[in-house]
């Protein structure tokens, strides 16, 4: 266990001010969640954040995500992030957090250097993919949703920024653990239990479809022909038993927070 | 005045920060208008600082010297339960209480030279920037924390937390917690809710006061009493207000202001 850094009064005040501001947002749960995450990123000087449902997360296996929400990314940059996450070195680079998480099954938040103790990141062929996504540093928070799925939040910094500090991770952890409704809603009803049976390319396509991207955009972001992208889209529709893009998005839509 | 433990004052208890984050998280998750959220947050803070009740009042400065300010709005929680009610009601009106800076300000003033901690500047309450000031009052020997803030040119807001007379005074930790929340959550002292602010500000002053009382359920007679005008005049104001907002009834008017107070 890393030692817990204590908060300064300025940090506590920033957090309280942020939450007070989020309380005045009346555009619903998704808007409050985004505003809260954007605000936390400001406090810890993160460049962007992503929130995903991790299906059947096990140590050393390729993590399978369904993207739920993110901030600070353009469409193109988000597609690059998805590609970087799919790199085969990723499980080895996050073994530090996954071992501990699978042992404790409790909400933990870790810095990049705690996750990747051997610093594989710097030597891996994944590095150029991350740099292409405009990312060099990250901190990750993972929390059980139920027996089959986990809520994963990651904050990122650009290559020209310094790494996150224990204070940054502490602030992220406080918000993600003390604001339980951040995790309570917004998961697909079946927790994406069948997502792992999709192929890797289909999963990438699924995540971009959930962003509302068109077949043409998906083809361009994943370096596919529109024809191939269409085939993936058809396979995904048939997998989830839906007839349209709207119906698919509806299946994975964020909840309205009605029973937070 | 409490004996002050400097360590206690300078080190923020992380448990308090976590509890505050949880409380605010509940306030956000709670469906409801601005005043419901205000009620929830002030009641939660009351519990955290082990006070028994809270009161929020808005005052409009009198136009003539020697007149008391007009109290436009009172929201309160916990006043009627517990042992506090009799002594609370015997308190002089809020606006007439002689307020003095809390011992925080005193402490800061006295120790500014001896403290060499980076946090020391944060001890200052009543920063000009937020125009909020934390005050303590021993009026009627009811332990209290009062926070005053200018609301606009002619009005000010006071939020007070009280304990029964037999209870000990508030500790420095409790003052600090109240100070941080009341300073950082700016809307606690503000009239209305950002989304509610219709064009009430364009009404003449007396009509605006009438509107404030009207949408909080006061009768024509009560409004006349409060504003020291005739019931007939109140009737005229109400007609003007209805026509200003294009409504036919008080219910319709109240729906226009779901958050309670217009600006």
Short mmCIF file of C-alpha atoms in Angstrom, two decimals:
data_model
loop_
_atom_site.label_atom_id
_atom_site.label_comp_id
_atom_site.label_asym_id
_atom_site.label_seq_id
_atom_site.Cartn_x
_atom_site.Cartn_y
_atom_site.Cartn_z
CA UNK A 1 0.00 0.00 0.00
CA UNK A 2 1.40 3.38 -0.90
CA UNK A 3 1.29 5.92 1.91
CA UNK A 4 -1.65 8.25 1.80
CA UNK A 5 -0.71 11.87 1.22
CA UNK A 6 -2.76 14.33 3.23
CA UNK A 7 -4.85 16.96 1.55
CA UNK A 8 -4.02 20.61 1.87
CA UNK A 9 -6.73 23.04 2.82
CA UNK A 10 -6.55 24.54 -0.67
CA UNK A 11 -7.28 21.10 -2.18
CA UNK A 12 -10.19 20.54 0.18
CA UNK A 13 -11.60 23.96 -0.69
CA UNK A 14 -11.25 23.32 -4.43
CA UNK A 15 -13.11 20.01 -4.09
CA UNK A 16 -15.90 21.55 -2.03
CA UNK A 17 -16.23 24.47 -4.44
CA UNK A 18 -16.40 22.08 -7.39
CA UNK A 19 -19.13 19.95 -5.77
CA UNK A 20 -21.06 23.09 -4.85
CA UNK A 21 -20.95 24.18 -8.50
CA UNK A 22 -22.02 20.77 -9.77
CA UNK A 23 -25.05 20.97 -7.44
CA UNK A 24 -26.37 23.91 -9.49
CA UNK A 25 -26.35 21.93 -12.75
CA UNK A 26 -29.89 20.94 -13.60
CA UNK A 27 -29.34 19.27 -16.93
CA UNK A 28 -29.36 15.78 -15.48
CA UNK A 29 -27.05 13.08 -14.33
CA UNK A 30 -24.79 12.83 -17.37
CA UNK A 31 -24.12 16.59 -17.35
CA UNK A 32 -23.34 16.52 -13.61
CA UNK A 33 -21.03 13.57 -14.02
CA UNK A 34 -19.14 15.21 -16.88
CA UNK A 35 -18.89 18.53 -15.02
CA UNK A 36 -17.60 16.77 -11.92
CA UNK A 37 -14.95 14.83 -13.87
CA UNK A 38 -13.92 17.92 -15.88
CA UNK A 39 -13.59 19.81 -12.61
CA UNK A 40 -11.48 17.10 -10.98
CA UNK A 41 -9.22 17.13 -14.05
CA UNK A 42 -8.76 20.85 -13.57
CA UNK A 43 -7.82 20.40 -9.90
CA UNK A 44 -5.28 17.68 -10.65
CA UNK A 45 -4.20 19.20 -13.97
CA UNK A 46 -5.22 16.19 -16.05
CA UNK A 47 -5.63 16.68 -19.79
CA UNK A 48 -8.50 14.25 -20.32
CA UNK A 49 -10.45 11.42 -18.70
CA UNK A 50 -12.23 8.27 -19.78
CA UNK A 51 -14.77 6.12 -18.03
CA UNK A 52 -15.43 2.55 -19.01
CA UNK A 53 -17.10 -0.63 -17.96
CA UNK A 54 -14.53 -3.43 -17.77
CA UNK A 55 -16.02 -6.82 -18.53
CA UNK A 56 -14.52 -9.92 -16.88
CA UNK A 57 -11.37 -8.18 -15.76
CA UNK A 58 -8.64 -10.66 -14.93
CA UNK A 59 -4.94 -10.27 -14.29
CA UNK A 60 -2.79 -10.70 -17.36
CA UNK A 61 -5.69 -10.98 -19.80
CA UNK A 62 -6.42 -8.27 -22.36
CA UNK A 63 -8.86 -5.91 -20.65
CA UNK A 64 -12.21 -5.61 -22.42
CA UNK A 65 -13.88 -2.24 -22.09
CA UNK A 66 -17.13 -0.67 -23.05
CA UNK A 67 -16.56 3.06 -23.11
CA UNK A 68 -19.22 4.91 -21.15
CA UNK A 69 -18.11 8.51 -21.06
CA UNK A 70 -15.05 10.69 -21.53
CA UNK A 71 -13.91 14.28 -21.57
CA UNK A 72 -11.14 16.23 -23.27
CA UNK A 73 -10.92 13.91 -26.31
CA UNK A 74 -11.70 14.62 -29.93
CA UNK A 75 -13.30 11.76 -31.92
CA UNK A 76 -9.99 10.99 -33.55
CA UNK A 77 -7.98 11.10 -30.35
CA UNK A 78 -10.48 8.86 -28.59
CA UNK A 79 -10.20 6.30 -31.42
CA UNK A 80 -6.40 6.40 -30.97
CA UNK A 81 -6.82 5.80 -27.24
CA UNK A 82 -8.98 2.73 -27.97
CA UNK A 83 -6.28 1.39 -30.29
CA UNK A 84 -3.54 2.02 -27.70
CA UNK A 85 -5.54 0.21 -25.00
CA UNK A 86 -5.81 -2.85 -27.24
CA UNK A 87 -2.02 -3.26 -27.45
CA UNK A 88 -1.01 -6.76 -26.26
CA UNK A 89 1.51 -5.33 -23.74
CA UNK A 90 -1.25 -3.59 -21.76
CA UNK A 91 -1.98 -6.48 -19.33
CA UNK A 92 1.70 -6.69 -18.35
CA UNK A 93 1.80 -2.93 -17.89
CA UNK A 94 -1.09 -2.91 -15.46
CA UNK A 95 -0.26 -6.03 -13.49
CA UNK A 96 0.61 -3.87 -10.46
CA UNK A 97 -2.93 -2.63 -10.05
CA UNK A 98 -4.76 -5.75 -11.31
CA UNK A 99 -3.12 -8.18 -8.87
CA UNK A 100 -3.98 -5.99 -5.93
CA UNK A 101 -7.48 -5.34 -7.23
CA UNK A 102 -8.31 -8.98 -7.85
CA UNK A 103 -7.07 -9.81 -4.38
CA UNK A 104 -9.00 -7.11 -2.55
CA UNK A 105 -11.97 -6.47 -4.85
CA UNK A 106 -12.17 -3.02 -3.30
CA UNK A 107 -12.01 0.40 -4.90
CA UNK A 108 -8.36 1.34 -5.51
CA UNK A 109 -6.67 4.20 -7.34
CA UNK A 110 -3.08 3.89 -8.52
CA UNK A 111 -0.46 5.93 -10.33
CA UNK A 112 1.08 4.72 -13.54
CA UNK A 113 4.37 3.83 -11.83
CA UNK A 114 2.54 1.71 -9.25
CA UNK A 115 0.70 -0.17 -12.01
CA UNK A 116 3.71 -0.71 -14.23
CA UNK A 117 6.46 -1.41 -11.69
CA UNK A 118 9.00 -2.61 -14.26
CA UNK A 119 8.36 0.42 -16.44
CA UNK A 120 7.54 -1.70 -19.48
CA UNK A 121 5.71 1.28 -20.91
CA UNK A 122 8.93 3.03 -21.95
CA UNK A 123 10.24 -0.05 -23.78
CA UNK A 124 7.02 -1.37 -25.26
CA UNK A 125 5.92 -0.98 -28.85
CA UNK A 126 2.71 0.37 -27.28
CA UNK A 127 4.49 3.63 -26.45
CA UNK A 128 4.17 5.18 -29.95
CA UNK A 129 0.44 4.36 -29.91
CA UNK A 130 0.01 6.24 -26.62
CA UNK A 131 2.09 9.15 -27.85
CA UNK A 132 -0.06 9.20 -31.01
CA UNK A 133 -3.09 9.48 -28.71
CA UNK A 134 -1.38 12.45 -27.04
CA UNK A 135 -0.92 10.57 -23.77
CA UNK A 136 2.13 9.81 -21.69
CA UNK A 137 1.01 9.66 -18.06
CA UNK A 138 -2.03 8.23 -16.38
CA UNK A 139 -3.65 7.36 -13.07
CA UNK A 140 -6.32 4.68 -12.85
CA UNK A 141 -9.16 4.02 -10.47
CA UNK A 142 -11.04 0.75 -10.45
CA UNK A 143 -14.08 -0.23 -8.43
CA UNK A 144 -16.39 -3.25 -8.49
CA UNK A 145 -19.85 -2.71 -10.03
CA UNK A 146 -20.95 -6.27 -9.32
CA UNK A 147 -19.59 -9.83 -9.71
CA UNK A 148 -19.13 -9.54 -13.43
CA UNK A 149 -18.04 -5.99 -14.11
CA UNK A 150 -15.85 -3.16 -12.87
CA UNK A 151 -16.04 0.59 -13.16
CA UNK A 152 -12.74 1.94 -14.50
CA UNK A 153 -11.82 5.62 -14.58
CA UNK A 154 -8.54 6.83 -16.02
CA UNK A 155 -7.12 10.35 -16.11
CA UNK A 156 -4.41 11.22 -18.61
CA UNK A 157 -1.66 13.75 -19.16
CA UNK A 158 0.05 14.75 -22.38
CA UNK A 159 3.68 13.85 -23.14
CA UNK A 160 4.84 17.37 -22.28
CA UNK A 161 3.37 17.19 -18.76
CA UNK A 162 5.00 15.69 -15.64
CA UNK A 163 3.64 12.41 -14.21
CA UNK A 164 0.72 12.47 -11.76
CA UNK A 165 1.63 12.68 -8.07
CA UNK A 166 0.27 10.76 -5.06
CA UNK A 167 -1.73 13.90 -4.18
CA UNK A 168 -3.42 13.79 -7.61
CA UNK A 169 -4.34 10.13 -7.16
CA UNK A 170 -5.66 10.86 -3.68
CA UNK A 171 -7.99 13.60 -4.93
CA UNK A 172 -9.21 11.39 -7.76
CA UNK A 173 -9.82 8.56 -5.30
CA UNK A 174 -11.73 10.76 -2.85
CA UNK A 175 -14.14 11.96 -5.53
CA UNK A 176 -14.62 8.56 -7.12
CA UNK A 177 -15.14 6.81 -3.78
CA UNK A 178 -17.15 9.42 -1.86
CA UNK A 179 -19.53 10.25 -4.71
CA UNK A 180 -21.16 6.84 -5.05
CA UNK A 181 -23.71 7.88 -7.68
CA UNK A 182 -20.90 8.35 -10.16
CA UNK A 183 -20.85 4.57 -10.38
CA UNK A 184 -24.44 3.74 -9.56
CA UNK A 185 -25.89 4.42 -12.96
CA UNK A 186 -24.98 4.41 -16.55
CA UNK A 187 -24.14 0.77 -17.04
CA UNK A 188 -25.82 -1.31 -19.71
CA UNK A 189 -28.38 -3.57 -18.10
CA UNK A 190 -26.54 -6.79 -18.88
CA UNK A 191 -23.19 -5.20 -17.89
CA UNK A 192 -21.91 -5.96 -21.37
CA UNK A 193 -21.65 -9.61 -20.44
CA UNK A 194 -21.55 -10.72 -24.09
CA UNK A 195 -19.06 -8.09 -25.23
CA UNK A 196 -16.02 -10.36 -24.66
CA UNK A 197 -17.28 -12.78 -27.32
CA UNK A 198 -16.87 -10.08 -29.95
CA UNK A 199 -13.59 -9.96 -31.84
CA UNK A 200 -11.11 -7.22 -31.01
CA UNK A 201 -11.96 -5.23 -34.19
CA UNK A 202 -15.68 -5.61 -33.51
CA UNK A 203 -15.16 -4.30 -29.97
CA UNK A 204 -13.30 -1.28 -31.28
CA UNK A 205 -16.12 -0.71 -33.75
CA UNK A 206 -18.68 -1.10 -30.96
CA UNK A 207 -16.95 1.54 -28.84
CA UNK A 208 -16.89 4.00 -31.74
CA UNK A 209 -20.54 3.25 -32.60
CA UNK A 210 -21.39 4.05 -28.97
CA UNK A 211 -19.68 7.41 -29.54
CA UNK A 212 -22.20 8.01 -32.30
CA UNK A 213 -19.60 7.78 -35.05
CA UNK A 214 -20.67 6.93 -38.60
CA UNK A 215 -19.38 3.91 -40.53
CA UNK A 216 -17.24 6.22 -42.62
CA UNK A 217 -15.64 7.80 -39.51
CA UNK A 218 -15.08 4.39 -37.95
CA UNK A 219 -13.44 3.11 -41.13
CA UNK A 220 -11.12 6.09 -41.21
CA UNK A 221 -10.24 5.93 -37.49
CA UNK A 222 -9.51 2.21 -37.53
CA UNK A 223 -7.84 2.18 -40.96
CA UNK A 224 -10.50 -0.03 -42.54
CA UNK A 225 -12.48 0.15 -45.74
CA UNK A 226 -16.05 1.41 -45.30
CA UNK A 227 -17.16 -1.98 -46.57
CA UNK A 228 -15.30 -3.84 -43.79
CA UNK A 229 -16.56 -1.38 -41.18
CA UNK A 230 -20.10 -2.08 -42.42
CA UNK A 231 -19.55 -5.79 -41.99
CA UNK A 232 -18.44 -5.24 -38.38
CA UNK A 233 -21.42 -3.01 -37.73
CA UNK A 234 -23.79 -5.67 -39.12
CA UNK A 235 -22.17 -8.34 -36.96
CA UNK A 236 -22.54 -6.11 -33.88
CA UNK A 237 -26.21 -5.35 -34.61
CA UNK A 238 -26.93 -9.03 -34.96
CA UNK A 239 -24.92 -9.84 -31.81
CA UNK A 240 -27.01 -7.47 -29.72
CA UNK A 241 -30.23 -8.17 -31.61
CA UNK A 242 -30.77 -4.56 -32.64
CA UNK A 243 -31.91 -3.07 -35.96
CA UNK A 244 -30.35 0.37 -35.87
CA UNK A 245 -27.54 2.53 -34.53
CA UNK A 246 -30.01 4.37 -32.28
CA UNK A 247 -31.27 1.12 -30.83
CA UNK A 248 -27.69 0.00 -30.11
CA UNK A 249 -26.85 3.28 -28.38
CA UNK A 250 -30.03 2.99 -26.39
CA UNK A 251 -28.92 -0.42 -25.11
CA UNK A 252 -25.74 1.11 -23.72
CA UNK A 253 -27.15 4.49 -22.88
CA UNK A 254 -26.24 6.13 -19.63
CA UNK A 255 -28.99 5.93 -17.07
CA UNK A 256 -30.77 9.08 -16.01
CA UNK A 257 -29.71 8.75 -12.39
CA UNK A 258 -33.32 8.53 -11.27
CA UNK A 259 -32.59 6.23 -8.36
CA UNK A 260 -29.18 7.49 -7.36
CA UNK B 1 -13.67 32.31 23.82
CA UNK B 2 -12.33 28.79 23.45
CA UNK B 3 -8.80 27.81 24.32
CA UNK B 4 -7.36 27.35 20.87
CA UNK B 5 -5.22 24.45 19.91
CA UNK B 6 -3.05 25.56 17.03
CA UNK B 7 -2.47 22.09 15.68
CA UNK B 8 -6.17 21.56 15.50
CA UNK B 9 -6.64 24.81 13.68
CA UNK B 10 -3.93 24.28 11.11
CA UNK B 11 -4.51 20.66 10.24
CA UNK B 12 -7.70 20.00 8.44
CA UNK B 13 -9.19 16.69 9.48
CA UNK B 14 -9.43 14.57 6.37
CA UNK B 15 -12.45 12.76 7.83
CA UNK B 16 -14.27 16.09 7.79
CA UNK B 17 -13.32 16.66 4.16
CA UNK B 18 -14.60 13.20 3.19
CA UNK B 19 -17.83 13.74 5.12
CA UNK B 20 -18.30 17.10 3.37
CA UNK B 21 -17.71 15.55 -0.06
CA UNK B 22 -20.29 12.85 0.78
CA UNK B 23 -22.79 15.43 1.98
CA UNK B 24 -22.37 17.50 -1.20
CA UNK B 25 -22.65 14.36 -3.28
CA UNK B 26 -26.04 13.69 -1.65
CA UNK B 27 -27.11 17.27 -2.26
CA UNK B 28 -26.24 16.92 -5.96
CA UNK B 29 -28.02 13.59 -6.29
CA UNK B 30 -31.13 14.92 -4.61
CA UNK B 31 -33.76 15.98 -7.06
CA UNK B 32 -35.21 19.31 -6.09
CA UNK B 33 -35.02 23.02 -6.47
CA UNK B 34 -32.43 25.39 -5.09
CA UNK B 35 -34.06 25.90 -1.73
CA UNK B 36 -34.47 22.17 -1.22
CA UNK B 37 -30.78 21.71 -1.91
CA UNK B 38 -29.96 24.61 0.39
CA UNK B 39 -32.11 23.00 3.08
CA UNK B 40 -30.38 19.65 2.63
CA UNK B 41 -26.86 21.09 2.71
CA UNK B 42 -27.45 23.39 5.69
CA UNK B 43 -29.13 20.58 7.63
CA UNK B 44 -26.21 18.26 6.86
CA UNK B 45 -23.72 20.90 7.95
CA UNK B 46 -25.77 21.48 11.12
CA UNK B 47 -25.35 17.80 11.92
CA UNK B 48 -21.62 17.82 11.17
CA UNK B 49 -20.92 20.73 13.49
CA UNK B 50 -23.36 19.38 16.10
CA UNK B 51 -25.58 22.44 15.98
CA UNK B 52 -29.30 22.10 16.60
CA UNK B 53 -30.77 24.39 14.02
CA UNK B 54 -29.98 26.75 11.19
CA UNK B 55 -31.62 29.87 9.86
CA UNK B 56 -31.11 31.69 6.57
CA UNK B 57 -32.37 35.23 6.22
CA UNK B 58 -32.15 37.88 3.54
CA UNK B 59 -32.39 41.51 4.55
CA UNK B 60 -32.99 44.57 2.49
CA UNK B 61 -31.37 47.72 3.86
CA UNK B 62 -33.90 50.37 4.93
CA UNK B 63 -34.20 53.49 2.85
CA UNK B 64 -34.33 55.66 5.96
CA UNK B 65 -31.77 55.60 8.72
CA UNK B 66 -33.00 54.14 12.02
CA UNK B 67 -35.47 51.85 10.32
CA UNK B 68 -34.72 48.16 10.69
CA UNK B 69 -33.84 46.25 7.53
CA UNK B 70 -36.74 44.42 5.90
CA UNK B 71 -36.47 40.69 6.27
CA UNK B 72 -37.35 39.27 2.88
CA UNK B 73 -37.00 35.60 3.38
CA UNK B 74 -36.38 33.09 6.10
CA UNK B 75 -35.61 29.45 5.58
CA UNK B 76 -34.88 27.41 8.65
CA UNK B 77 -34.29 23.87 9.80
CA UNK B 78 -34.57 22.23 13.21
CA UNK B 79 -35.76 25.37 15.01
CA UNK B 80 -38.94 23.83 16.33
CA UNK B 81 -37.54 20.55 17.53
CA UNK B 82 -35.29 20.00 20.51
CA UNK B 83 -34.84 22.22 23.50
CA UNK B 84 -33.74 25.22 21.55
CA UNK B 85 -37.09 26.65 20.49
CA UNK B 86 -37.89 28.78 23.58
CA UNK B 87 -34.46 30.38 23.86
CA UNK B 88 -34.19 30.72 20.09
CA UNK B 89 -37.40 32.65 19.83
CA UNK B 90 -36.20 34.91 22.65
CA UNK B 91 -33.14 35.89 20.58
CA UNK B 92 -33.07 39.46 19.32
CA UNK B 93 -33.74 39.80 15.57
CA UNK B 94 -30.78 38.63 13.53
CA UNK B 95 -30.05 41.96 11.95
CA UNK B 96 -29.81 43.66 15.32
CA UNK B 97 -27.34 41.19 16.83
CA UNK B 98 -24.02 42.84 17.39
CA UNK B 99 -21.68 40.76 15.32
CA UNK B 100 -18.00 40.50 15.96
CA UNK B 101 -15.35 38.67 13.99
CA UNK B 102 -15.00 35.04 14.97
CA UNK B 103 -12.04 34.02 17.06
CA UNK B 104 -10.59 32.69 13.83
CA UNK B 105 -9.99 36.18 12.66
CA UNK B 106 -8.74 37.05 16.10
CA UNK B 107 -6.46 34.07 16.15
CA UNK B 108 -5.12 34.89 12.76
CA UNK B 109 -4.47 38.47 13.76
CA UNK B 110 -2.73 37.49 16.98
CA UNK B 111 -0.65 34.68 15.56
CA UNK B 112 0.12 35.86 12.08
CA UNK B 113 3.71 36.53 13.04
CA UNK B 114 4.35 33.36 14.97
CA UNK B 115 2.88 31.01 12.39
CA UNK B 116 5.19 29.93 9.66
CA UNK B 117 2.92 27.54 7.85
CA UNK B 118 1.95 27.84 4.21
CA UNK B 119 -1.70 27.39 5.16
CA UNK B 120 -1.73 30.44 7.35
CA UNK B 121 -3.19 32.69 4.71
CA UNK B 122 -6.15 30.34 4.43
CA UNK B 123 -7.06 31.09 8.01
CA UNK B 124 -8.35 34.44 6.96
CA UNK B 125 -12.09 34.57 6.79
CA UNK B 126 -14.07 37.38 5.33
CA UNK B 127 -11.89 37.67 2.24
CA UNK B 128 -12.97 40.56 0.09
CA UNK B 129 -13.13 38.27 -2.88
CA UNK B 130 -16.09 36.32 -1.56
CA UNK B 131 -17.39 39.11 0.64
CA UNK B 132 -18.38 36.54 3.20
CA UNK B 133 -17.64 36.92 6.83
CA UNK B 134 -17.85 34.42 9.63
CA UNK B 135 -19.00 35.84 12.89
CA UNK B 136 -19.77 34.55 16.31
CA UNK B 137 -22.30 35.93 18.65
CA UNK B 138 -22.93 35.21 22.27
CA UNK B 139 -26.23 37.03 22.32
CA UNK B 140 -28.57 35.42 24.81
CA UNK B 141 -25.77 32.93 25.56
CA UNK B 142 -26.91 30.75 22.69
CA UNK B 143 -23.79 29.27 21.08
CA UNK B 144 -23.94 30.34 17.47
CA UNK B 145 -22.02 30.67 14.24
CA UNK B 146 -23.21 33.43 11.96
CA UNK B 147 -22.11 34.05 8.41
CA UNK B 148 -22.93 37.32 6.71
CA UNK B 149 -22.53 38.16 3.06
CA UNK B 150 -23.56 41.08 0.89
CA UNK B 151 -26.18 39.86 -1.59
CA UNK B 152 -26.46 42.98 -3.74
CA UNK B 153 -26.12 46.72 -3.28
CA UNK B 154 -29.02 46.98 -0.87
CA UNK B 155 -29.31 43.57 0.67
CA UNK B 156 -27.37 41.10 2.71
CA UNK B 157 -27.73 37.48 3.72
CA UNK B 158 -27.12 35.91 7.13
CA UNK B 159 -26.86 32.19 7.79
CA UNK B 160 -26.82 31.19 11.44
CA UNK B 161 -26.23 27.90 13.27
CA UNK B 162 -27.30 27.55 16.88
CA UNK B 163 -27.02 25.27 19.89
CA UNK B 164 -29.04 25.16 23.10
CA UNK B 165 -27.80 27.52 25.82
CA UNK B 166 -26.61 24.62 28.00
CA UNK B 167 -24.37 23.28 25.23
CA UNK B 168 -20.66 24.17 24.97
CA UNK B 169 -19.61 26.82 22.43
CA UNK B 170 -18.59 25.73 18.96
CA UNK B 171 -15.02 24.45 18.63
CA UNK B 172 -12.43 25.84 16.26
CA UNK B 173 -12.84 22.74 14.09
CA UNK B 174 -16.56 23.38 13.79
CA UNK B 175 -16.02 27.04 12.95
CA UNK B 176 -13.51 26.08 10.32
CA UNK B 177 -15.79 23.51 8.70
CA UNK B 178 -18.68 25.98 8.56
CA UNK B 179 -16.35 28.64 7.18
CA UNK B 180 -15.00 26.43 4.41
CA UNK B 181 -18.42 25.28 3.25
CA UNK B 182 -20.09 28.69 3.51
CA UNK B 183 -17.24 30.35 1.64
CA UNK B 184 -16.76 27.79 -1.11
CA UNK B 185 -20.39 26.92 -1.84
CA UNK B 186 -21.27 30.39 -3.02
CA UNK B 187 -24.98 29.82 -3.74
CA UNK B 188 -25.76 29.13 -0.08
CA UNK B 189 -25.90 32.88 0.49
CA UNK B 190 -27.38 33.79 -2.86
CA UNK B 191 -30.96 34.55 -3.65
CA UNK B 192 -32.51 32.14 -6.02
CA UNK B 193 -30.97 29.55 -8.19
CA UNK B 194 -29.09 30.38 -11.36
CA UNK B 195 -31.73 28.69 -13.50
CA UNK B 196 -34.65 30.43 -11.78
CA UNK B 197 -33.66 33.97 -12.38
CA UNK B 198 -36.46 35.32 -14.50
CA UNK B 199 -36.69 39.03 -15.12
CA UNK B 200 -37.86 39.81 -11.59
CA UNK B 201 -35.02 42.33 -11.31
CA UNK B 202 -36.91 44.65 -13.63
CA UNK B 203 -39.73 45.07 -11.10
CA UNK B 204 -39.71 48.17 -8.90
CA UNK B 205 -38.25 47.55 -5.45
CA UNK B 206 -41.52 47.35 -3.49
CA UNK B 207 -43.05 45.01 -6.05
CA UNK B 208 -39.97 42.82 -5.88
CA UNK B 209 -40.31 42.61 -2.10
CA UNK B 210 -43.98 41.74 -2.53
CA UNK B 211 -43.06 39.08 -5.07
CA UNK B 212 -40.56 37.53 -2.66
CA UNK B 213 -43.17 37.25 0.05
CA UNK B 214 -45.89 36.21 -2.38
CA UNK B 215 -44.10 33.22 -3.82
CA UNK B 216 -43.31 31.99 -0.35
CA UNK B 217 -46.93 31.72 0.55
CA UNK B 218 -47.53 34.86 2.61
CA UNK B 219 -51.06 36.23 2.60
CA UNK B 220 -51.93 39.76 1.46
CA UNK B 221 -52.40 40.79 5.09
CA UNK B 222 -49.02 39.40 6.09
CA UNK B 223 -47.33 41.13 3.20
CA UNK B 224 -49.01 44.41 4.10
CA UNK B 225 -47.78 43.98 7.69
CA UNK B 226 -44.25 43.13 6.72
CA UNK B 227 -43.86 45.96 4.28
CA UNK B 228 -45.88 48.43 6.36
CA UNK B 229 -48.26 49.25 3.52
CA UNK B 230 -52.03 48.90 3.16
CA UNK B 231 -53.63 45.67 1.96
CA UNK B 232 -55.05 47.71 -0.88
CA UNK B 233 -51.58 48.69 -2.06
CA UNK B 234 -50.48 45.06 -1.80
CA UNK B 235 -53.41 44.17 -4.07
CA UNK B 236 -52.23 46.74 -6.60
CA UNK B 237 -48.66 45.38 -6.46
CA UNK B 238 -49.91 41.83 -6.96
CA UNK B 239 -51.90 42.86 -10.04
CA UNK B 240 -48.81 44.56 -11.44
CA UNK B 241 -46.68 41.48 -10.69
CA UNK B 242 -49.16 39.09 -12.35
CA UNK B 243 -49.25 41.26 -15.40
CA UNK B 244 -45.45 41.56 -15.44
CA UNK B 245 -45.06 37.78 -15.56
CA UNK B 246 -48.19 37.19 -17.61
CA UNK B 247 -49.80 34.87 -15.06
CA UNK B 248 -53.37 34.62 -13.83
CA UNK B 249 -52.94 33.11 -10.39
CA UNK B 250 -50.52 32.75 -7.53
CA UNK B 251 -50.09 29.04 -8.31
CA UNK B 252 -49.03 29.94 -11.81
CA UNK B 253 -46.65 32.55 -10.45
CA UNK B 254 -45.12 30.08 -8.00
CA UNK B 255 -44.52 27.62 -10.80
CA UNK B 256 -42.49 30.30 -12.52
CA UNK B 257 -40.12 30.26 -9.55
CA UNK B 258 -39.50 26.61 -8.72
CA UNK B 259 -36.31 27.53 -6.90
CA UNK B 260 -38.09 29.89 -4.60
CA UNK B 261 -36.43 33.26 -4.86
CA UNK B 262 -36.00 35.40 -7.89
CA UNK B 263 -33.15 37.84 -7.92
#
